[in-house]
Amino acid sequence: MPQLTKTAAQMVADARARIEEISTEELIAMASDPEVVIVDIRDIRERQRDGYIPGSVHAPRGMIEFWVDPDSPYHKEVFAQDKRYVFHCASGWRSALTVATLQDMGFVAAHLRDGFKDWKAKDGPITTDD
């Protein structure tokens, strides 16, 4: 078995030390602001199973760097707006790594520190595709 030089938990901790983290309460208060884009990087099956934040943009983690990069053939215009971006996943680990990577690219964003599970636990609005 290969010997890891850094664990996933260490990578998340390193990312969190250098990115902006938003609390669930803060994001609930910001959710209706038209200048805020909430980006859900969870797998589509997670969104279908657990619901999602109304108005959130779904951007699978595996494509996010390509969707954000204006020079990529996969670029999405939603990421070319002069708005505040807040990324989230289920528990805050994937979104922390994603935002750290995007920060390395020069893209300014924050992430929901405790993820969608906390959003749901604190009665943040949720919708589903019936």
PDB file of C-alpha atoms in Angstrom:
ATOM      1  CA  MET A   1       0.000   0.000   0.000  1.00  0.00           C
ATOM      2  CA  PRO A   2       1.346   3.446  -0.902  1.00  0.00           C
ATOM      3  CA  GLN A   3       2.503   5.598   2.000  1.00  0.00           C
ATOM      4  CA  LEU A   4       0.588   8.891   2.083  1.00  0.00           C
ATOM      5  CA  THR A   5       2.500  12.036   2.930  1.00  0.00           C
ATOM      6  CA  LYS A   6      -0.712  13.888   3.819  1.00  0.00           C
ATOM      7  CA  THR A   7      -4.162  12.629   4.747  1.00  0.00           C
ATOM      8  CA  ALA A   8      -7.418  13.929   3.302  1.00  0.00           C
ATOM      9  CA  ALA A   9      -8.230  15.423   6.712  1.00  0.00           C
ATOM     10  CA  GLN A  10      -4.904  17.293   6.701  1.00  0.00           C
ATOM     11  CA  MET A  11      -5.592  18.621   3.216  1.00  0.00           C
ATOM     12  CA  VAL A  12      -9.008  19.871   4.346  1.00  0.00           C
ATOM     13  CA  ALA A  13      -7.488  21.509   7.431  1.00  0.00           C
ATOM     14  CA  ASP A  14      -4.844  23.223   5.281  1.00  0.00           C
ATOM     15  CA  ALA A  15      -7.547  24.458   2.876  1.00  0.00           C
ATOM     16  CA  ARG A  16      -9.748  25.747   5.697  1.00  0.00           C
ATOM     17  CA  ALA A  17      -6.827  27.712   7.142  1.00  0.00           C
ATOM     18  CA  ARG A  18      -6.590  29.823   3.986  1.00  0.00           C
ATOM     19  CA  ILE A  19     -10.144  30.201   2.651  1.00  0.00           C
ATOM     20  CA  GLU A  20     -13.244  32.083   3.729  1.00  0.00           C
ATOM     21  CA  GLU A  21     -15.737  29.968   5.643  1.00  0.00           C
ATOM     22  CA  ILE A  22     -19.402  30.945   5.980  1.00  0.00           C
ATOM     23  CA  SER A  23     -21.569  29.648   8.817  1.00  0.00           C
ATOM     24  CA  THR A  24     -24.908  28.044   8.085  1.00  0.00           C
ATOM     25  CA  GLU A  25     -26.747  30.901   9.782  1.00  0.00           C
ATOM     26  CA  GLU A  26     -24.872  33.456   7.661  1.00  0.00           C
ATOM     27  CA  LEU A  27     -25.687  31.644   4.421  1.00  0.00           C
ATOM     28  CA  ILE A  28     -29.357  31.213   5.358  1.00  0.00           C
ATOM     29  CA  ALA A  29     -29.483  35.002   5.791  1.00  0.00           C
ATOM     30  CA  MET A  30     -27.687  35.553   2.451  1.00  0.00           C
ATOM     31  CA  ALA A  31     -29.607  32.958   0.420  1.00  0.00           C
ATOM     32  CA  SER A  32     -32.131  35.375  -1.086  1.00  0.00           C
ATOM     33  CA  ASP A  33     -29.505  37.987  -2.020  1.00  0.00           C
ATOM     34  CA  PRO A  34     -29.369  38.193  -5.839  1.00  0.00           C
ATOM     35  CA  GLU A  35     -25.672  39.079  -5.591  1.00  0.00           C
ATOM     36  CA  VAL A  36     -24.860  35.694  -4.000  1.00  0.00           C
ATOM     37  CA  VAL A  37     -24.470  32.529  -6.075  1.00  0.00           C
ATOM     38  CA  ILE A  38     -24.716  29.330  -4.027  1.00  0.00           C
ATOM     39  CA  VAL A  39     -22.920  26.488  -5.788  1.00  0.00           C
ATOM     40  CA  ASP A  40     -23.714  22.888  -4.871  1.00  0.00           C
ATOM     41  CA  ILE A  41     -20.828  20.555  -5.758  1.00  0.00           C
ATOM     42  CA  ARG A  42     -22.444  17.375  -4.446  1.00  0.00           C
ATOM     43  CA  ASP A  43     -23.096  14.465  -6.756  1.00  0.00           C
ATOM     44  CA  ILE A  44     -26.414  14.682  -8.623  1.00  0.00           C
ATOM     45  CA  ARG A  45     -27.635  11.615  -6.696  1.00  0.00           C
ATOM     46  CA  GLU A  46     -27.104  13.471  -3.402  1.00  0.00           C
ATOM     47  CA  ARG A  47     -29.207  16.384  -4.671  1.00  0.00           C
ATOM     48  CA  GLN A  48     -31.950  14.026  -5.840  1.00  0.00           C
ATOM     49  CA  ARG A  49     -31.956  12.062  -2.577  1.00  0.00           C
ATOM     50  CA  ASP A  50     -31.568  14.905  -0.043  1.00  0.00           C
ATOM     51  CA  GLY A  51     -32.871  17.960  -1.867  1.00  0.00           C
ATOM     52  CA  TYR A  52     -30.994  21.190  -2.425  1.00  0.00           C
ATOM     53  CA  ILE A  53     -30.887  24.877  -1.583  1.00  0.00           C
ATOM     54  CA  PRO A  54     -33.463  26.711  -3.733  1.00  0.00           C
ATOM     55  CA  GLY A  55     -31.798  28.653  -6.527  1.00  0.00           C
ATOM     56  CA  SER A  56     -28.444  26.943  -6.065  1.00  0.00           C
ATOM     57  CA  VAL A  57     -26.323  26.131  -9.099  1.00  0.00           C
ATOM     58  CA  HIS A  58     -25.259  22.513  -9.470  1.00  0.00           C
ATOM     59  CA  ALA A  59     -21.612  22.163 -10.501  1.00  0.00           C
ATOM     60  CA  PRO A  60     -20.115  18.690 -10.053  1.00  0.00           C
ATOM     61  CA  ARG A  61     -16.784  18.839  -8.256  1.00  0.00           C
ATOM     62  CA  GLY A  62     -15.044  16.968 -11.054  1.00  0.00           C
ATOM     63  CA  MET A  63     -15.821  19.763 -13.543  1.00  0.00           C
ATOM     64  CA  ILE A  64     -15.596  22.903 -11.426  1.00  0.00           C
ATOM     65  CA  GLU A  65     -12.125  24.087 -12.489  1.00  0.00           C
ATOM     66  CA  PHE A  66     -13.132  23.732 -16.148  1.00  0.00           C
ATOM     67  CA  TRP A  67     -16.505  25.448 -15.676  1.00  0.00           C
ATOM     68  CA  VAL A  68     -14.872  28.415 -13.879  1.00  0.00           C
ATOM     69  CA  ASP A  69     -11.986  28.889 -16.348  1.00  0.00           C
ATOM     70  CA  PRO A  70     -13.094  31.276 -19.126  1.00  0.00           C
ATOM     71  CA  ASP A  71     -10.496  29.762 -21.475  1.00  0.00           C
ATOM     72  CA  SER A  72     -11.867  26.234 -21.040  1.00  0.00           C
ATOM     73  CA  PRO A  73     -14.184  24.773 -23.679  1.00  0.00           C
ATOM     74  CA  TYR A  74     -16.418  23.754 -20.737  1.00  0.00           C
ATOM     75  CA  HIS A  75     -16.707  27.280 -19.240  1.00  0.00           C
ATOM     76  CA  LYS A  76     -20.134  28.181 -17.814  1.00  0.00           C
ATOM     77  CA  GLU A  77     -21.279  31.802 -17.902  1.00  0.00           C
ATOM     78  CA  VAL A  78     -22.728  31.554 -14.395  1.00  0.00           C
ATOM     79  CA  PHE A  79     -19.116  31.786 -13.158  1.00  0.00           C
ATOM     80  CA  ALA A  80     -18.357  34.948 -15.162  1.00  0.00           C
ATOM     81  CA  GLN A  81     -20.581  37.224 -13.080  1.00  0.00           C
ATOM     82  CA  ASP A  82     -19.407  39.889 -10.653  1.00  0.00           C
ATOM     83  CA  LYS A  83     -21.113  38.214  -7.692  1.00  0.00           C
ATOM     84  CA  ARG A  84     -20.222  36.536  -4.421  1.00  0.00           C
ATOM     85  CA  TYR A  85     -19.848  32.752  -4.733  1.00  0.00           C
ATOM     86  CA  VAL A  86     -20.397  30.327  -1.870  1.00  0.00           C
ATOM     87  CA  PHE A  87     -19.726  26.647  -2.541  1.00  0.00           C
ATOM     88  CA  HIS A  88     -21.088  23.753  -0.516  1.00  0.00           C
ATOM     89  CA  CYS A  89     -21.043  19.982  -0.303  1.00  0.00           C
ATOM     90  CA  ALA A  90     -22.577  17.651   2.288  1.00  0.00           C
ATOM     91  CA  SER A  91     -20.215  18.264   5.218  1.00  0.00           C
ATOM     92  CA  GLY A  92     -17.743  20.950   4.141  1.00  0.00           C
ATOM     93  CA  TRP A  93     -14.756  18.821   3.182  1.00  0.00           C
ATOM     94  CA  ARG A  94     -15.134  18.723  -0.598  1.00  0.00           C
ATOM     95  CA  SER A  95     -16.141  22.377  -0.761  1.00  0.00           C
ATOM     96  CA  ALA A  96     -13.104  23.433   1.307  1.00  0.00           C
ATOM     97  CA  LEU A  97     -10.771  21.653  -1.117  1.00  0.00           C
ATOM     98  CA  THR A  98     -12.658  23.051  -4.099  1.00  0.00           C
ATOM     99  CA  VAL A  99     -12.527  26.651  -2.884  1.00  0.00           C
ATOM    100  CA  ALA A 100      -8.815  26.329  -2.075  1.00  0.00           C
ATOM    101  CA  THR A 101      -8.182  25.087  -5.622  1.00  0.00           C
ATOM    102  CA  LEU A 102     -10.286  27.870  -7.125  1.00  0.00           C
ATOM    103  CA  GLN A 103      -8.417  30.395  -4.986  1.00  0.00           C
ATOM    104  CA  ASP A 104      -5.173  29.033  -6.485  1.00  0.00           C
ATOM    105  CA  MET A 105      -6.685  29.828  -9.900  1.00  0.00           C
ATOM    106  CA  GLY A 106      -7.501  33.402  -8.817  1.00  0.00           C
ATOM    107  CA  PHE A 107     -11.254  32.820  -8.458  1.00  0.00           C
ATOM    108  CA  VAL A 108     -12.664  34.411  -5.303  1.00  0.00           C
ATOM    109  CA  ALA A 109     -15.162  32.265  -3.394  1.00  0.00           C
ATOM    110  CA  ALA A 110     -16.135  31.075   0.072  1.00  0.00           C
ATOM    111  CA  HIS A 111     -17.624  27.823   1.298  1.00  0.00           C
ATOM    112  CA  LEU A 112     -20.352  26.703   3.685  1.00  0.00           C
ATOM    113  CA  ARG A 113     -18.255  25.524   6.627  1.00  0.00           C
ATOM    114  CA  ASP A 114     -20.527  22.753   7.902  1.00  0.00           C
ATOM    115  CA  GLY A 115     -22.171  21.790   4.637  1.00  0.00           C
ATOM    116  CA  PHE A 116     -25.665  20.858   3.536  1.00  0.00           C
ATOM    117  CA  LYS A 117     -26.188  18.469   6.443  1.00  0.00           C
ATOM    118  CA  ASP A 118     -25.965  21.404   8.844  1.00  0.00           C
ATOM    119  CA  TRP A 119     -28.117  23.539   6.532  1.00  0.00           C
ATOM    120  CA  LYS A 120     -30.812  20.864   6.740  1.00  0.00           C
ATOM    121  CA  ALA A 121     -30.385  20.454  10.538  1.00  0.00           C
ATOM    122  CA  LYS A 122     -30.834  24.221  11.001  1.00  0.00           C
ATOM    123  CA  ASP A 123     -33.995  24.293   8.867  1.00  0.00           C
ATOM    124  CA  GLY A 124     -32.520  26.128   5.913  1.00  0.00           C
ATOM    125  CA  PRO A 125     -34.931  26.115   2.960  1.00  0.00           C
ATOM    126  CA  ILE A 126     -34.748  22.976   0.814  1.00  0.00           C
ATOM    127  CA  THR A 127     -36.402  22.051  -2.442  1.00  0.00           C
ATOM    128  CA  THR A 128     -36.581  18.866  -4.505  1.00  0.00           C
ATOM    129  CA  ASP A 129     -37.271  17.909  -8.092  1.00  0.00           C
ATOM    130  CA  ASP A 130     -40.497  15.997  -7.645  1.00  0.00           C
TER     131      ASP A 130
END
